[in-house]
Amino acid sequence: MEKKEYTLAELIVEAAENPAENDFFELEKPAMLEINLKNQKILAKAGSMVAYIGNIDFKRESMLSKGLGGLIKKAISGEGTSLMYASGSGKLYLADEGKKVKIIKLQNESIFVNGNDVLALEESIKNEIKMLKSVAGMVSGGLFQVRLSGSGYIAITTHGEPILLKVTPGQPVFTDPNATVAWSENLTPSIKTNLTFGSFIGRGSGESFQLEFMGQGWVLVQPYEEVKYTQK
């Protein structure tokens, strides 16, 4: 049961950061990522910095500057399309609208993440934007994915605790695009339209299509829709 009130002394004890923990990427609180920089550089979602201690410099970096056409730039301009570099030495605290943070250590692996759910990544991790084919015109603002690959830490965010669904041959998984957070590298979602049900299927978004995942792998789904993509 959540504590309803605190003395000031109790709040200071419970909410204080733990100075004994100094991992590179560290979950300080369920919705707060602490990054311990030691003359290092990382990439983080633009606007996600809530505090820092030490000597850290920030520089905005467009995720879209790496060779996407003007049409796609226009389709996915706005929320979640920019990263920033943070470099130096100190403690950096990142958060995104109170969403829960998951730290993943890639070991020469790849993962696809919904662009809006990428919080931070080591500089060594390669990031490539890929558009979900034929979705751009169907969802306001488009729906884009980021392929993160290599070895090192990444941090992603989810609204609430996500569930991981296994995809096996002959057992496809269908998801609401706006509730889909990440999926394994060997899966390529396709669009399944369902005009019969229309707005009855999704969580109030009025979407008449789902993502269909076929093959062998997994999909991570959150109990929430990213409404940024569905606002008209």
PDB file of N, CA and C in Angstrom, residues 150-191:
ATOM      1  N   GLY A 150      24.000  -3.581 -31.984  1.00  0.00           N
ATOM      2  CA  GLY A 150      25.372  -3.513 -31.490  1.00  0.00           C
ATOM      3  C   GLY A 150      25.492  -4.081 -30.097  1.00  0.00           C
ATOM      4  N   SER A 151      26.469  -3.587 -29.364  1.00  0.00           N
ATOM      5  CA  SER A 151      26.702  -4.028 -27.985  1.00  0.00           C
ATOM      6  C   SER A 151      26.744  -2.804 -27.068  1.00  0.00           C
ATOM      7  N   GLY A 152      25.952  -2.851 -26.005  1.00  0.00           N
ATOM      8  CA  GLY A 152      25.920  -1.730 -25.069  1.00  0.00           C
ATOM      9  C   GLY A 152      24.527  -1.552 -24.485  1.00  0.00           C
ATOM     10  N   TYR A 153      24.387  -0.500 -23.671  1.00  0.00           N
ATOM     11  CA  TYR A 153      23.121  -0.252 -22.977  1.00  0.00           C
ATOM     12  C   TYR A 153      22.158   0.571 -23.823  1.00  0.00           C
ATOM     13  N   ILE A 154      20.878   0.205 -23.724  1.00  0.00           N
ATOM     14  CA  ILE A 154      19.805   1.063 -24.222  1.00  0.00           C
ATOM     15  C   ILE A 154      18.756   1.144 -23.109  1.00  0.00           C
ATOM     16  N   ALA A 155      17.948   2.197 -23.130  1.00  0.00           N
ATOM     17  CA  ALA A 155      16.846   2.320 -22.174  1.00  0.00           C
ATOM     18  C   ALA A 155      15.588   2.679 -22.957  1.00  0.00           C
ATOM     19  N   ILE A 156      14.521   1.932 -22.716  1.00  0.00           N
ATOM     20  CA  ILE A 156      13.250   2.207 -23.374  1.00  0.00           C
ATOM     21  C   ILE A 156      12.204   2.510 -22.308  1.00  0.00           C
ATOM     22  N   THR A 157      11.085   3.117 -22.721  1.00  0.00           N
ATOM     23  CA  THR A 157      10.045   3.481 -21.764  1.00  0.00           C
ATOM     24  C   THR A 157       8.720   2.836 -22.143  1.00  0.00           C
ATOM     25  N   THR A 158       7.920   2.529 -21.118  1.00  0.00           N
ATOM     26  CA  THR A 158       6.577   1.984 -21.354  1.00  0.00           C
ATOM     27  C   THR A 158       5.609   2.632 -20.377  1.00  0.00           C
ATOM     28  N   HIS A 159       4.369   2.826 -20.821  1.00  0.00           N
ATOM     29  CA  HIS A 159       3.306   3.241 -19.909  1.00  0.00           C
ATOM     30  C   HIS A 159       2.860   1.993 -19.159  1.00  0.00           C
ATOM     31  N   GLY A 160       3.114   1.933 -17.861  1.00  0.00           N
ATOM     32  CA  GLY A 160       2.738   0.766 -17.084  1.00  0.00           C
ATOM     33  C   GLY A 160       3.680  -0.403 -17.359  1.00  0.00           C
ATOM     34  N   GLU A 161       3.360  -1.562 -16.776  1.00  0.00           N
ATOM     35  CA  GLU A 161       4.201  -2.747 -16.960  1.00  0.00           C
ATOM     36  C   GLU A 161       3.816  -3.443 -18.266  1.00  0.00           C
ATOM     37  N   PRO A 162       4.767  -3.630 -19.154  1.00  0.00           N
ATOM     38  CA  PRO A 162       4.446  -4.252 -20.439  1.00  0.00           C
ATOM     39  C   PRO A 162       4.360  -5.773 -20.323  1.00  0.00           C
ATOM     40  N   ILE A 163       3.808  -6.389 -21.358  1.00  0.00           N
ATOM     41  CA  ILE A 163       3.773  -7.846 -21.431  1.00  0.00           C
ATOM     42  C   ILE A 163       4.498  -8.270 -22.700  1.00  0.00           C
ATOM     43  N   LEU A 164       5.271  -9.358 -22.617  1.00  0.00           N
ATOM     44  CA  LEU A 164       5.994  -9.870 -23.776  1.00  0.00           C
ATOM     45  C   LEU A 164       5.225 -11.062 -24.328  1.00  0.00           C
ATOM     46  N   LEU A 165       4.837 -10.943 -25.600  1.00  0.00           N
ATOM     47  CA  LEU A 165       4.078 -12.003 -26.254  1.00  0.00           C
ATOM     48  C   LEU A 165       4.980 -12.744 -27.231  1.00  0.00           C
ATOM     49  N   LYS A 166       4.980 -14.076 -27.144  1.00  0.00           N
ATOM     50  CA  LYS A 166       5.799 -14.894 -28.045  1.00  0.00           C
ATOM     51  C   LYS A 166       5.083 -15.050 -29.392  1.00  0.00           C
ATOM     52  N   VAL A 167       5.861 -14.936 -30.455  1.00  0.00           N
ATOM     53  CA  VAL A 167       5.353 -15.176 -31.808  1.00  0.00           C
ATOM     54  C   VAL A 167       5.995 -16.468 -32.293  1.00  0.00           C
ATOM     55  N   THR A 168       5.174 -17.433 -32.741  1.00  0.00           N
ATOM     56  CA  THR A 168       5.699 -18.696 -33.246  1.00  0.00           C
ATOM     57  C   THR A 168       5.061 -18.997 -34.601  1.00  0.00           C
ATOM     58  N   PRO A 169       5.714 -19.811 -35.423  1.00  0.00           N
ATOM     59  CA  PRO A 169       5.138 -20.160 -36.731  1.00  0.00           C
ATOM     60  C   PRO A 169       3.737 -20.733 -36.571  1.00  0.00           C
ATOM     61  N   GLY A 170       2.804 -20.209 -37.326  1.00  0.00           N
ATOM     62  CA  GLY A 170       1.419 -20.658 -37.234  1.00  0.00           C
ATOM     63  C   GLY A 170       0.643 -20.008 -36.112  1.00  0.00           C
ATOM     64  N   GLN A 171       1.311 -19.169 -35.307  1.00  0.00           N
ATOM     65  CA  GLN A 171       0.648 -18.480 -34.188  1.00  0.00           C
ATOM     66  C   GLN A 171       1.030 -17.004 -34.217  1.00  0.00           C
ATOM     67  N   PRO A 172       0.479 -16.245 -35.184  1.00  0.00           N
ATOM     68  CA  PRO A 172       0.824 -14.822 -35.275  1.00  0.00           C
ATOM     69  C   PRO A 172       0.233 -14.033 -34.114  1.00  0.00           C
ATOM     70  N   VAL A 173       0.802 -12.855 -33.868  1.00  0.00           N
ATOM     71  CA  VAL A 173       0.304 -11.960 -32.823  1.00  0.00           C
ATOM     72  C   VAL A 173      -0.156 -10.665 -33.491  1.00  0.00           C
ATOM     73  N   PHE A 174      -1.320 -10.174 -33.112  1.00  0.00           N
ATOM     74  CA  PHE A 174      -1.875  -8.932 -33.650  1.00  0.00           C
ATOM     75  C   PHE A 174      -1.881  -7.884 -32.541  1.00  0.00           C
ATOM     76  N   THR A 175      -1.414  -6.686 -32.854  1.00  0.00           N
ATOM     77  CA  THR A 175      -1.339  -5.648 -31.827  1.00  0.00           C
ATOM     78  C   THR A 175      -1.888  -4.321 -32.326  1.00  0.00           C
ATOM     79  N   ASP A 176      -2.300  -3.505 -31.378  1.00  0.00           N
ATOM     80  CA  ASP A 176      -2.652  -2.119 -31.667  1.00  0.00           C
ATOM     81  C   ASP A 176      -1.331  -1.375 -31.904  1.00  0.00           C
ATOM     82  N   PRO A 177      -1.181  -0.687 -33.039  1.00  0.00           N
ATOM     83  CA  PRO A 177       0.098  -0.018 -33.328  1.00  0.00           C
ATOM     84  C   PRO A 177       0.546   0.923 -32.218  1.00  0.00           C
ATOM     85  N   ASN A 178      -0.410   1.595 -31.582  1.00  0.00           N
ATOM     86  CA  ASN A 178      -0.060   2.606 -30.586  1.00  0.00           C
ATOM     87  C   ASN A 178       0.243   2.020 -29.207  1.00  0.00           C
ATOM     88  N   ALA A 179       0.022   0.730 -29.039  1.00  0.00           N
ATOM     89  CA  ALA A 179       0.363   0.068 -27.777  1.00  0.00           C
ATOM     90  C   ALA A 179       1.607  -0.806 -27.933  1.00  0.00           C
ATOM     91  N   THR A 180       2.163  -0.830 -29.140  1.00  0.00           N
ATOM     92  CA  THR A 180       3.303  -1.697 -29.439  1.00  0.00           C
ATOM     93  C   THR A 180       4.602  -0.957 -29.153  1.00  0.00           C
ATOM     94  N   VAL A 181       5.425  -1.508 -28.251  1.00  0.00           N
ATOM     95  CA  VAL A 181       6.637  -0.825 -27.801  1.00  0.00           C
ATOM     96  C   VAL A 181       7.883  -1.296 -28.546  1.00  0.00           C
ATOM     97  N   ALA A 182       8.073  -2.624 -28.642  1.00  0.00           N
ATOM     98  CA  ALA A 182       9.305  -3.156 -29.231  1.00  0.00           C
ATOM     99  C   ALA A 182       9.058  -4.572 -29.732  1.00  0.00           C
ATOM    100  N   TRP A 183       9.957  -5.033 -30.608  1.00  0.00           N
ATOM    101  CA  TRP A 183       9.852  -6.409 -31.085  1.00  0.00           C
ATOM    102  C   TRP A 183      11.225  -6.913 -31.530  1.00  0.00           C
ATOM    103  N   SER A 184      11.325  -8.237 -31.657  1.00  0.00           N
ATOM    104  CA  SER A 184      12.618  -8.847 -31.967  1.00  0.00           C
ATOM    105  C   SER A 184      13.034  -8.556 -33.405  1.00  0.00           C
ATOM    106  N   GLU A 185      14.350  -8.596 -33.639  1.00  0.00           N
ATOM    107  CA  GLU A 185      14.920  -8.117 -34.891  1.00  0.00           C
ATOM    108  C   GLU A 185      14.475  -8.908 -36.115  1.00  0.00           C
ATOM    109  N   ASN A 186      14.096 -10.174 -35.926  1.00  0.00           N
ATOM    110  CA  ASN A 186      13.757 -11.003 -37.089  1.00  0.00           C
ATOM    111  C   ASN A 186      12.296 -10.887 -37.495  1.00  0.00           C
ATOM    112  N   LEU A 187      11.521 -10.043 -36.820  1.00  0.00           N
ATOM    113  CA  LEU A 187      10.110  -9.872 -37.168  1.00  0.00           C
ATOM    114  C   LEU A 187       9.894  -8.575 -37.951  1.00  0.00           C
ATOM    115  N   THR A 188       9.046  -8.650 -38.975  1.00  0.00           N
ATOM    116  CA  THR A 188       8.654  -7.456 -39.723  1.00  0.00           C
ATOM    117  C   THR A 188       7.139  -7.378 -39.687  1.00  0.00           C
ATOM    118  N   PRO A 189       6.586  -6.392 -38.975  1.00  0.00           N
ATOM    119  CA  PRO A 189       5.123  -6.332 -38.892  1.00  0.00           C
ATOM    120  C   PRO A 189       4.495  -5.953 -40.220  1.00  0.00           C
ATOM    121  N   SER A 190       3.338  -6.532 -40.478  1.00  0.00           N
ATOM    122  CA  SER A 190       2.567  -6.129 -41.646  1.00  0.00           C
ATOM    123  C   SER A 190       1.242  -5.538 -41.161  1.00  0.00           C
ATOM    124  N   ILE A 191       0.564  -4.848 -42.064  1.00  0.00           N
ATOM    125  CA  ILE A 191      -0.684  -4.171 -41.685  1.00  0.00           C
ATOM    126  C   ILE A 191      -1.870  -5.086 -41.938  1.00  0.00           C
TER     127      ILE A 191
END
